[in-house]
Amino acid sequence: MEPGNPFAGVALSLASALSWGAGDFSGGLASKKVNTFQVVAVAHGTGLVLVAALAFLRHEIFPGSNAMMWGGFAGISGAIGLAALYRGLAIGKMGTVAPVAAIITAGLPVIYGIWTQGAPKPMQLAGFALATIAIVLISKPEGGQGVPKGLGLGILAGFGFGGFLVCINRAGEATVFWPLVAARVVSLGFMLVLIAVGGRGKAPDAKSWILMMIAGALDSAGNALFVMATHVGRLDVAAVLSSLYPASTVLLARFVLQERMSAVQNAGMVAALVSI
C-alpha cells in the first residue's frame, strides 16, 4: 500500500476497529472472572511476543531512542486505558461502556490534530456536537436514577486510549512494530507492579487463559493496523475510523451475552457511532 493512499488508510483503520472490538469483548469476558490487572498483563504479554516476533521477521530497523521513548509513553497510557475498559466491561454493560470510551478515544487525537494541523472541518465539529449528545443519552440510567455502572471507567479508558494513539503517532513513521514492542514492555511491567502491590487474585481457568490470550493478540493486531493506517493517511482520520471498535463489541455482547439496552441508550449508541 502506497503512502498517501486514502483508501488504504480507511481499510486499515476499519480493520483496526474490528480487531480492537473483538479483543475488548474477549478481555471484558475474562475480567468477569479474573483480576483485571492480571488480564491486561497476560494480554500484553501475549501481544509483546507477537509484535516482537513480527519486528524480527520483518527485519525492521531499530528506530532509535526517541521512537522507543514515545512507545513507552504509549504503553503506560494504553495499559491504564485497557485496564479501565476491561473492568468497565466486566461490571457494566458493554453497549454502554465501549461507545463512551470510543468517543473520547477519537476526540483526543483530533484535538491534537487541531493543535498541529489546524482547525477541523465543519463536519468534524458537527461530529463533536453529536458525540456530546450521545454521551448524555448513553449515560441515562435505565431506572431513572444514578449513573450506569462502568461509565466512569469508560471515560478513563477513552483518555488512556486517546493518549496511546497520540503517543504512538509521535513515535514516527520509520517502523511499525518496534515502538509497539516498547509499549508492550512498559505496559507489561506496569501491570506486574500493580499485581505485586495489589495481589494476583483468583487463578484463571483454562477458558480465561484462552480469552486473555485472544484479547492480547487482537489488541496488538489492532495497534499494528492503526500504526500502518497513520503511515498511509492522516492521524485524525485513522483515529476516528478505528474508534468504531465498539460496534463489534456491542454486537458480540448483544448476540453472545443477550445484553439489552433502553430505547434512549440505543439511540445514544447509534448517535455515538454516527458521531465517530
PDB file of C-alpha atoms in Angstrom:
ATOM      1  CA  MET A   1       0.000   0.000   0.000  1.00  0.00           C
ATOM      2  CA  GLU A   2       1.454   3.277  -1.100  1.00  0.00           C
ATOM      3  CA  PRO A   3       1.869   6.238   1.257  1.00  0.00           C
ATOM      4  CA  GLY A   4      -0.858   8.833   0.823  1.00  0.00           C
ATOM      5  CA  ASN A   5      -3.448   6.331  -0.412  1.00  0.00           C
ATOM      6  CA  PRO A   6      -6.620   7.384   1.442  1.00  0.00           C
ATOM      7  CA  PHE A   7      -8.420   4.127   0.662  1.00  0.00           C
ATOM      8  CA  ALA A   8      -5.593   2.123   2.191  1.00  0.00           C
ATOM      9  CA  GLY A   9      -5.793   4.239   5.342  1.00  0.00           C
ATOM     10  CA  VAL A  10      -9.553   3.751   5.588  1.00  0.00           C
ATOM     11  CA  ALA A  11      -9.295  -0.025   5.118  1.00  0.00           C
ATOM     12  CA  LEU A  12      -6.525  -0.363   7.701  1.00  0.00           C
ATOM     13  CA  SER A  13      -8.391   1.837  10.201  1.00  0.00           C
ATOM     14  CA  LEU A  14     -11.596  -0.178   9.895  1.00  0.00           C
ATOM     15  CA  ALA A  15      -9.657  -3.437  10.208  1.00  0.00           C
ATOM     16  CA  SER A  16      -8.090  -1.997  13.359  1.00  0.00           C
ATOM     17  CA  ALA A  17     -11.555  -1.201  14.734  1.00  0.00           C
ATOM     18  CA  LEU A  18     -12.775  -4.741  14.076  1.00  0.00           C
ATOM     19  CA  SER A  19      -9.730  -6.258  15.769  1.00  0.00           C
ATOM     20  CA  TRP A  20      -9.890  -3.946  18.797  1.00  0.00           C
ATOM     21  CA  GLY A  21     -13.614  -4.501  19.283  1.00  0.00           C
ATOM     22  CA  ALA A  22     -13.344  -8.295  19.252  1.00  0.00           C
ATOM     23  CA  GLY A  23     -10.326  -8.126  21.561  1.00  0.00           C
ATOM     24  CA  ASP A  24     -12.176  -5.886  24.017  1.00  0.00           C
ATOM     25  CA  PHE A  25     -15.076  -8.336  24.106  1.00  0.00           C
ATOM     26  CA  SER A  26     -12.700 -11.214  24.934  1.00  0.00           C
ATOM     27  CA  GLY A  27     -10.874  -9.187  27.587  1.00  0.00           C
ATOM     28  CA  GLY A  28     -14.139  -7.994  29.106  1.00  0.00           C
ATOM     29  CA  LEU A  29     -15.379 -11.560  29.426  1.00  0.00           C
ATOM     30  CA  ALA A  30     -12.120 -12.671  31.073  1.00  0.00           C
ATOM     31  CA  SER A  31     -12.315  -9.745  33.521  1.00  0.00           C
ATOM     32  CA  LYS A  32     -15.641 -11.016  34.854  1.00  0.00           C
ATOM     33  CA  LYS A  33     -13.756 -13.915  36.479  1.00  0.00           C
ATOM     34  CA  VAL A  34     -10.107 -12.802  36.735  1.00  0.00           C
ATOM     35  CA  ASN A  35      -8.330  -9.808  38.307  1.00  0.00           C
ATOM     36  CA  THR A  36      -8.340  -7.026  35.696  1.00  0.00           C
ATOM     37  CA  PHE A  37      -4.636  -6.258  36.083  1.00  0.00           C
ATOM     38  CA  GLN A  38      -3.857  -9.928  35.531  1.00  0.00           C
ATOM     39  CA  VAL A  39      -5.997  -9.950  32.386  1.00  0.00           C
ATOM     40  CA  VAL A  40      -4.122  -6.953  30.992  1.00  0.00           C
ATOM     41  CA  ALA A  41      -0.759  -8.465  31.971  1.00  0.00           C
ATOM     42  CA  VAL A  42      -1.480 -11.728  30.147  1.00  0.00           C
ATOM     43  CA  ALA A  43      -2.954  -9.874  27.169  1.00  0.00           C
ATOM     44  CA  HIS A  44       0.041  -7.555  26.891  1.00  0.00           C
ATOM     45  CA  GLY A  45       2.484 -10.401  27.451  1.00  0.00           C
ATOM     46  CA  THR A  46       0.873 -12.220  24.537  1.00  0.00           C
ATOM     47  CA  GLY A  47       0.975  -9.044  22.493  1.00  0.00           C
ATOM     48  CA  LEU A  48       4.647  -8.489  23.310  1.00  0.00           C
ATOM     49  CA  VAL A  49       5.568 -11.919  21.956  1.00  0.00           C
ATOM     50  CA  LEU A  50       3.526 -11.247  18.811  1.00  0.00           C
ATOM     51  CA  VAL A  51       4.877  -7.777  17.946  1.00  0.00           C
ATOM     52  CA  ALA A  52       8.479  -8.713  18.823  1.00  0.00           C
ATOM     53  CA  ALA A  53       8.265 -11.740  16.535  1.00  0.00           C
ATOM     54  CA  LEU A  54       6.873  -9.591  13.716  1.00  0.00           C
ATOM     55  CA  ALA A  55       9.602  -6.970  14.216  1.00  0.00           C
ATOM     56  CA  PHE A  56      12.267  -9.641  13.776  1.00  0.00           C
ATOM     57  CA  LEU A  57      10.501 -11.439  10.921  1.00  0.00           C
ATOM     58  CA  ARG A  58      10.080  -8.166   9.006  1.00  0.00           C
ATOM     59  CA  HIS A  59      13.732  -7.246   9.714  1.00  0.00           C
ATOM     60  CA  GLU A  60      12.663  -3.810  10.868  1.00  0.00           C
ATOM     61  CA  ILE A  61      15.449  -1.347  11.539  1.00  0.00           C
ATOM     62  CA  PHE A  62      15.629  -0.268  15.180  1.00  0.00           C
ATOM     63  CA  PRO A  63      14.112   3.260  15.166  1.00  0.00           C
ATOM     64  CA  GLY A  64      16.188   4.885  17.897  1.00  0.00           C
ATOM     65  CA  SER A  65      15.656   6.064  21.459  1.00  0.00           C
ATOM     66  CA  ASN A  66      13.127   8.835  20.708  1.00  0.00           C
ATOM     67  CA  ALA A  67      10.681   6.492  18.976  1.00  0.00           C
ATOM     68  CA  MET A  68      11.071   3.884  21.717  1.00  0.00           C
ATOM     69  CA  MET A  69      10.528   6.535  24.392  1.00  0.00           C
ATOM     70  CA  TRP A  70       7.218   7.580  22.824  1.00  0.00           C
ATOM     71  CA  GLY A  71       6.346   3.910  22.503  1.00  0.00           C
ATOM     72  CA  GLY A  72       6.926   3.572  26.240  1.00  0.00           C
ATOM     73  CA  PHE A  73       4.665   6.535  26.998  1.00  0.00           C
ATOM     74  CA  ALA A  74       2.035   4.952  24.761  1.00  0.00           C
ATOM     75  CA  GLY A  75       2.389   1.736  26.737  1.00  0.00           C
ATOM     76  CA  ILE A  76       1.613   3.407  30.070  1.00  0.00           C
ATOM     77  CA  SER A  77      -1.383   5.286  28.659  1.00  0.00           C
ATOM     78  CA  GLY A  78      -2.692   2.225  26.836  1.00  0.00           C
ATOM     79  CA  ALA A  79      -2.313  -0.007  29.897  1.00  0.00           C
ATOM     80  CA  ILE A  80      -4.371   2.391  32.011  1.00  0.00           C
ATOM     81  CA  GLY A  81      -6.987   2.593  29.267  1.00  0.00           C
ATOM     82  CA  LEU A  82      -7.215  -1.158  28.763  1.00  0.00           C
ATOM     83  CA  ALA A  83      -7.424  -1.932  32.488  1.00  0.00           C
ATOM     84  CA  ALA A  84     -10.189   0.661  32.892  1.00  0.00           C
ATOM     85  CA  LEU A  85     -12.068  -0.641  29.861  1.00  0.00           C
ATOM     86  CA  TYR A  86     -11.855  -4.308  30.837  1.00  0.00           C
ATOM     87  CA  ARG A  87     -13.056  -3.519  34.351  1.00  0.00           C
ATOM     88  CA  GLY A  88     -15.833  -1.331  32.984  1.00  0.00           C
ATOM     89  CA  LEU A  89     -16.938  -4.060  30.573  1.00  0.00           C
ATOM     90  CA  ALA A  90     -16.882  -6.580  33.422  1.00  0.00           C
ATOM     91  CA  ILE A  91     -19.082  -4.608  35.842  1.00  0.00           C
ATOM     92  CA  GLY A  92     -21.252  -2.658  33.397  1.00  0.00           C
ATOM     93  CA  LYS A  93     -22.956  -3.128  30.063  1.00  0.00           C
ATOM     94  CA  MET A  94     -20.600  -3.438  27.120  1.00  0.00           C
ATOM     95  CA  GLY A  95     -23.056  -1.479  24.993  1.00  0.00           C
ATOM     96  CA  THR A  96     -22.743   1.482  27.370  1.00  0.00           C
ATOM     97  CA  VAL A  97     -19.066   1.488  28.345  1.00  0.00           C
ATOM     98  CA  ALA A  98     -17.471   0.857  24.952  1.00  0.00           C
ATOM     99  CA  PRO A  99     -19.158   3.686  22.971  1.00  0.00           C
ATOM    100  CA  VAL A 100     -18.335   6.282  25.649  1.00  0.00           C
ATOM    101  CA  ALA A 101     -14.689   5.185  25.630  1.00  0.00           C
ATOM    102  CA  ALA A 102     -14.636   5.367  21.833  1.00  0.00           C
ATOM    103  CA  ILE A 103     -15.891   8.952  21.664  1.00  0.00           C
ATOM    104  CA  ILE A 104     -13.054  10.180  23.891  1.00  0.00           C
ATOM    105  CA  THR A 105     -10.550   7.907  22.141  1.00  0.00           C
ATOM    106  CA  ALA A 106     -11.384   9.575  18.843  1.00  0.00           C
ATOM    107  CA  GLY A 107     -11.603  13.084  20.313  1.00  0.00           C
ATOM    108  CA  LEU A 108      -8.115  13.399  21.797  1.00  0.00           C
ATOM    109  CA  PRO A 109      -6.199  12.730  18.547  1.00  0.00           C
ATOM    110  CA  VAL A 110      -8.495  15.152  16.704  1.00  0.00           C
ATOM    111  CA  ILE A 111      -7.775  17.841  19.322  1.00  0.00           C
ATOM    112  CA  TYR A 112      -4.072  17.072  18.935  1.00  0.00           C
ATOM    113  CA  GLY A 113      -4.560  17.382  15.184  1.00  0.00           C
ATOM    114  CA  ILE A 114      -6.109  20.840  15.648  1.00  0.00           C
ATOM    115  CA  TRP A 115      -3.005  21.905  17.548  1.00  0.00           C
ATOM    116  CA  THR A 116      -0.587  20.506  14.952  1.00  0.00           C
ATOM    117  CA  GLN A 117      -2.547  20.730  11.685  1.00  0.00           C
ATOM    118  CA  GLY A 118      -5.145  23.464  12.165  1.00  0.00           C
ATOM    119  CA  ALA A 119      -8.889  23.579  12.847  1.00  0.00           C
ATOM    120  CA  PRO A 120     -11.105  20.691  11.744  1.00  0.00           C
ATOM    121  CA  LYS A 121     -13.725  20.940   9.023  1.00  0.00           C
ATOM    122  CA  PRO A 122     -17.344  21.893   9.872  1.00  0.00           C
ATOM    123  CA  MET A 123     -18.390  18.247   9.527  1.00  0.00           C
ATOM    124  CA  GLN A 124     -15.907  17.271  12.243  1.00  0.00           C
ATOM    125  CA  LEU A 125     -17.259  19.991  14.522  1.00  0.00           C
ATOM    126  CA  ALA A 126     -20.754  18.617  13.937  1.00  0.00           C
ATOM    127  CA  GLY A 127     -19.420  15.225  14.961  1.00  0.00           C
ATOM    128  CA  PHE A 128     -18.178  16.643  18.266  1.00  0.00           C
ATOM    129  CA  ALA A 129     -21.614  18.140  18.955  1.00  0.00           C
ATOM    130  CA  LEU A 130     -23.327  14.834  18.192  1.00  0.00           C
ATOM    131  CA  ALA A 131     -20.807  12.995  20.372  1.00  0.00           C
ATOM    132  CA  THR A 132     -21.743  15.207  23.322  1.00  0.00           C
ATOM    133  CA  ILE A 133     -25.420  14.376  22.828  1.00  0.00           C
ATOM    134  CA  ALA A 134     -24.516  10.680  22.549  1.00  0.00           C
ATOM    135  CA  ILE A 135     -22.695  10.687  25.888  1.00  0.00           C
ATOM    136  CA  VAL A 136     -25.750  12.226  27.593  1.00  0.00           C
ATOM    137  CA  LEU A 137     -28.091   9.617  26.093  1.00  0.00           C
ATOM    138  CA  ILE A 138     -25.832   6.646  26.802  1.00  0.00           C
ATOM    139  CA  SER A 139     -25.280   7.865  30.352  1.00  0.00           C
ATOM    140  CA  LYS A 140     -29.012   7.988  31.086  1.00  0.00           C
ATOM    141  CA  PRO A 141     -29.739   5.356  33.766  1.00  0.00           C
ATOM    142  CA  GLU A 142     -32.238   2.611  32.995  1.00  0.00           C
ATOM    143  CA  GLY A 143     -34.222   3.162  36.205  1.00  0.00           C
ATOM    144  CA  GLY A 144     -34.133   6.947  36.013  1.00  0.00           C
ATOM    145  CA  GLN A 145     -31.656   7.375  38.881  1.00  0.00           C
ATOM    146  CA  GLY A 146     -27.932   7.095  39.289  1.00  0.00           C
ATOM    147  CA  VAL A 147     -25.221   6.560  36.688  1.00  0.00           C
ATOM    148  CA  PRO A 148     -24.789   3.309  34.709  1.00  0.00           C
ATOM    149  CA  LYS A 149     -22.133   1.013  36.152  1.00  0.00           C
ATOM    150  CA  GLY A 150     -18.743   1.326  34.485  1.00  0.00           C
ATOM    151  CA  LEU A 151     -19.397   4.727  32.910  1.00  0.00           C
ATOM    152  CA  GLY A 152     -16.533   6.457  34.750  1.00  0.00           C
ATOM    153  CA  LEU A 153     -14.205   3.624  33.791  1.00  0.00           C
ATOM    154  CA  GLY A 154     -15.274   4.027  30.172  1.00  0.00           C
ATOM    155  CA  ILE A 155     -14.339   7.710  30.303  1.00  0.00           C
ATOM    156  CA  LEU A 156     -10.951   6.878  31.854  1.00  0.00           C
ATOM    157  CA  ALA A 157     -10.417   4.227  29.187  1.00  0.00           C
ATOM    158  CA  GLY A 158     -11.102   6.787  26.471  1.00  0.00           C
ATOM    159  CA  PHE A 159      -8.444   9.142  27.816  1.00  0.00           C
ATOM    160  CA  GLY A 160      -5.979   6.251  28.114  1.00  0.00           C
ATOM    161  CA  PHE A 161      -6.583   5.052  24.560  1.00  0.00           C
ATOM    162  CA  GLY A 162      -6.560   8.569  23.146  1.00  0.00           C
ATOM    163  CA  GLY A 163      -3.207   9.168  24.817  1.00  0.00           C
ATOM    164  CA  PHE A 164      -1.930   5.896  23.368  1.00  0.00           C
ATOM    165  CA  LEU A 165      -2.897   6.924  19.818  1.00  0.00           C
ATOM    166  CA  VAL A 166      -1.223  10.323  20.117  1.00  0.00           C
ATOM    167  CA  CYS A 167       1.967   8.925  21.679  1.00  0.00           C
ATOM    168  CA  ILE A 168       2.338   6.032  19.239  1.00  0.00           C
ATOM    169  CA  ASN A 169       1.930   8.514  16.385  1.00  0.00           C
ATOM    170  CA  ARG A 170       4.719  10.646  17.888  1.00  0.00           C
ATOM    171  CA  ALA A 171       6.988   7.600  17.623  1.00  0.00           C
ATOM    172  CA  GLY A 172       7.316   8.416  13.924  1.00  0.00           C
ATOM    173  CA  GLU A 173       6.896   6.550  10.660  1.00  0.00           C
ATOM    174  CA  ALA A 174      10.219   4.732  10.413  1.00  0.00           C
ATOM    175  CA  THR A 175       8.877   1.441  11.774  1.00  0.00           C
ATOM    176  CA  VAL A 176       5.619  -0.203  12.823  1.00  0.00           C
ATOM    177  CA  PHE A 177       6.459  -2.877  15.379  1.00  0.00           C
ATOM    178  CA  TRP A 178       9.449  -1.664  17.434  1.00  0.00           C
ATOM    179  CA  PRO A 179       7.534   1.197  19.111  1.00  0.00           C
ATOM    180  CA  LEU A 180       4.785  -1.316  19.879  1.00  0.00           C
ATOM    181  CA  VAL A 181       7.403  -3.583  21.450  1.00  0.00           C
ATOM    182  CA  ALA A 182       8.431  -0.704  23.722  1.00  0.00           C
ATOM    183  CA  ALA A 183       4.771  -0.033  24.546  1.00  0.00           C
ATOM    184  CA  ARG A 184       4.173  -3.661  25.489  1.00  0.00           C
ATOM    185  CA  VAL A 185       7.344  -3.971  27.582  1.00  0.00           C
ATOM    186  CA  VAL A 186       6.423  -0.887  29.615  1.00  0.00           C
ATOM    187  CA  SER A 187       2.740  -1.780  29.974  1.00  0.00           C
ATOM    188  CA  LEU A 188       3.534  -5.364  30.994  1.00  0.00           C
ATOM    189  CA  GLY A 189       5.997  -4.148  33.621  1.00  0.00           C
ATOM    190  CA  PHE A 190       3.449  -1.615  34.894  1.00  0.00           C
ATOM    191  CA  MET A 191       0.770  -4.304  35.263  1.00  0.00           C
ATOM    192  CA  LEU A 192       3.168  -6.696  37.034  1.00  0.00           C
ATOM    193  CA  VAL A 193       3.969  -3.977  39.582  1.00  0.00           C
ATOM    194  CA  LEU A 194       0.263  -3.376  40.207  1.00  0.00           C
ATOM    195  CA  ILE A 195      -0.320  -7.107  40.618  1.00  0.00           C
ATOM    196  CA  ALA A 196       2.582  -7.363  43.069  1.00  0.00           C
ATOM    197  CA  VAL A 197       1.194  -4.473  45.126  1.00  0.00           C
ATOM    198  CA  GLY A 198      -2.485  -5.378  44.994  1.00  0.00           C
ATOM    199  CA  GLY A 199      -2.360  -9.159  44.853  1.00  0.00           C
ATOM    200  CA  ARG A 200      -2.937 -11.564  41.997  1.00  0.00           C
ATOM    201  CA  GLY A 201      -6.446 -12.645  42.941  1.00  0.00           C
ATOM    202  CA  LYS A 202      -8.214 -15.747  41.729  1.00  0.00           C
ATOM    203  CA  ALA A 203      -6.236 -18.080  39.468  1.00  0.00           C
ATOM    204  CA  PRO A 204      -7.693 -18.164  35.928  1.00  0.00           C
ATOM    205  CA  ASP A 205      -9.167 -21.324  34.477  1.00  0.00           C
ATOM    206  CA  ALA A 206      -8.393 -22.674  31.006  1.00  0.00           C
ATOM    207  CA  LYS A 207     -11.194 -20.690  29.337  1.00  0.00           C
ATOM    208  CA  SER A 208      -9.990 -17.451  30.920  1.00  0.00           C
ATOM    209  CA  TRP A 209      -6.433 -18.069  29.732  1.00  0.00           C
ATOM    210  CA  ILE A 210      -7.703 -18.527  26.175  1.00  0.00           C
ATOM    211  CA  LEU A 211      -9.819 -15.359  26.355  1.00  0.00           C
ATOM    212  CA  MET A 212      -6.897 -13.310  27.738  1.00  0.00           C
ATOM    213  CA  MET A 213      -4.509 -14.518  25.034  1.00  0.00           C
ATOM    214  CA  ILE A 214      -7.062 -13.888  22.286  1.00  0.00           C
ATOM    215  CA  ALA A 215      -7.604 -10.389  23.699  1.00  0.00           C
ATOM    216  CA  GLY A 216      -3.862  -9.729  23.644  1.00  0.00           C
ATOM    217  CA  ALA A 217      -3.384 -10.962  20.104  1.00  0.00           C
ATOM    218  CA  LEU A 218      -6.341  -8.976  18.747  1.00  0.00           C
ATOM    219  CA  ASP A 219      -5.400  -5.817  20.663  1.00  0.00           C
ATOM    220  CA  SER A 220      -1.841  -5.877  19.329  1.00  0.00           C
ATOM    221  CA  ALA A 221      -3.062  -6.640  15.811  1.00  0.00           C
ATOM    222  CA  GLY A 222      -5.379  -3.636  16.060  1.00  0.00           C
ATOM    223  CA  ASN A 223      -2.490  -1.454  17.253  1.00  0.00           C
ATOM    224  CA  ALA A 224      -0.302  -2.524  14.334  1.00  0.00           C
ATOM    225  CA  LEU A 225      -3.096  -1.892  11.830  1.00  0.00           C
ATOM    226  CA  PHE A 226      -3.672   1.556  13.334  1.00  0.00           C
ATOM    227  CA  VAL A 227       0.024   2.469  13.085  1.00  0.00           C
ATOM    228  CA  MET A 228       0.069   1.343   9.441  1.00  0.00           C
ATOM    229  CA  ALA A 229      -3.058   3.423   8.798  1.00  0.00           C
ATOM    230  CA  THR A 230      -1.330   6.551  10.149  1.00  0.00           C
ATOM    231  CA  HIS A 231       1.649   5.847   7.881  1.00  0.00           C
ATOM    232  CA  VAL A 232      -0.515   5.989   4.753  1.00  0.00           C
ATOM    233  CA  GLY A 233      -3.083   8.559   5.888  1.00  0.00           C
ATOM    234  CA  ARG A 234      -3.890  11.250   8.443  1.00  0.00           C
ATOM    235  CA  LEU A 235      -3.830  10.627  12.199  1.00  0.00           C
ATOM    236  CA  ASP A 236      -7.242  12.186  12.834  1.00  0.00           C
ATOM    237  CA  VAL A 237      -8.928  10.123  10.110  1.00  0.00           C
ATOM    238  CA  ALA A 238      -7.320   6.904  11.343  1.00  0.00           C
ATOM    239  CA  ALA A 239      -8.258   7.699  14.960  1.00  0.00           C
ATOM    240  CA  VAL A 240     -11.885   8.446  14.154  1.00  0.00           C
ATOM    241  CA  LEU A 241     -12.426   5.391  11.948  1.00  0.00           C
ATOM    242  CA  SER A 242     -10.589   2.989  14.253  1.00  0.00           C
ATOM    243  CA  SER A 243     -12.764   4.275  17.109  1.00  0.00           C
ATOM    244  CA  LEU A 244     -15.683   2.414  15.557  1.00  0.00           C
ATOM    245  CA  TYR A 245     -14.422  -0.552  17.597  1.00  0.00           C
ATOM    246  CA  PRO A 246     -17.481  -0.549  19.936  1.00  0.00           C
ATOM    247  CA  ALA A 247     -19.630  -1.709  17.024  1.00  0.00           C
ATOM    248  CA  SER A 248     -18.161  -5.215  17.101  1.00  0.00           C
ATOM    249  CA  THR A 249     -18.008  -5.223  20.913  1.00  0.00           C
ATOM    250  CA  VAL A 250     -21.688  -4.243  21.200  1.00  0.00           C
ATOM    251  CA  LEU A 251     -22.824  -6.735  18.550  1.00  0.00           C
ATOM    252  CA  LEU A 252     -20.931  -9.570  20.222  1.00  0.00           C
ATOM    253  CA  ALA A 253     -22.386  -8.583  23.603  1.00  0.00           C
ATOM    254  CA  ARG A 254     -25.873  -8.490  22.164  1.00  0.00           C
ATOM    255  CA  PHE A 255     -25.735 -11.877  20.444  1.00  0.00           C
ATOM    256  CA  VAL A 256     -23.451 -13.776  22.835  1.00  0.00           C
ATOM    257  CA  LEU A 257     -24.467 -12.267  26.205  1.00  0.00           C
ATOM    258  CA  GLN A 258     -28.004 -11.242  25.219  1.00  0.00           C
ATOM    259  CA  GLU A 259     -27.460  -7.713  26.559  1.00  0.00           C
ATOM    260  CA  ARG A 260     -30.396  -5.338  26.245  1.00  0.00           C
ATOM    261  CA  MET A 261     -30.434  -1.552  26.461  1.00  0.00           C
ATOM    262  CA  SER A 262     -33.189   1.015  26.869  1.00  0.00           C
ATOM    263  CA  ALA A 263     -34.531   2.825  23.799  1.00  0.00           C
ATOM    264  CA  VAL A 264     -32.809   6.041  24.884  1.00  0.00           C
ATOM    265  CA  GLN A 265     -29.474   4.275  25.351  1.00  0.00           C
ATOM    266  CA  ASN A 266     -29.875   2.566  21.974  1.00  0.00           C
ATOM    267  CA  ALA A 267     -30.391   5.977  20.420  1.00  0.00           C
ATOM    268  CA  GLY A 268     -27.271   7.207  22.213  1.00  0.00           C
ATOM    269  CA  MET A 269     -25.221   4.288  20.940  1.00  0.00           C
ATOM    270  CA  VAL A 270     -26.337   4.999  17.364  1.00  0.00           C
ATOM    271  CA  ALA A 271     -25.518   8.689  17.822  1.00  0.00           C
ATOM    272  CA  ALA A 272     -22.085   7.746  19.174  1.00  0.00           C
ATOM    273  CA  LEU A 273     -21.264   5.608  16.161  1.00  0.00           C
ATOM    274  CA  VAL A 274     -22.595   8.274  13.772  1.00  0.00           C
ATOM    275  CA  SER A 275     -20.574  10.977  15.531  1.00  0.00           C
ATOM    276  CA  ILE A 276     -17.399   8.921  15.102  1.00  0.00           C
TER     277      ILE A 276
END
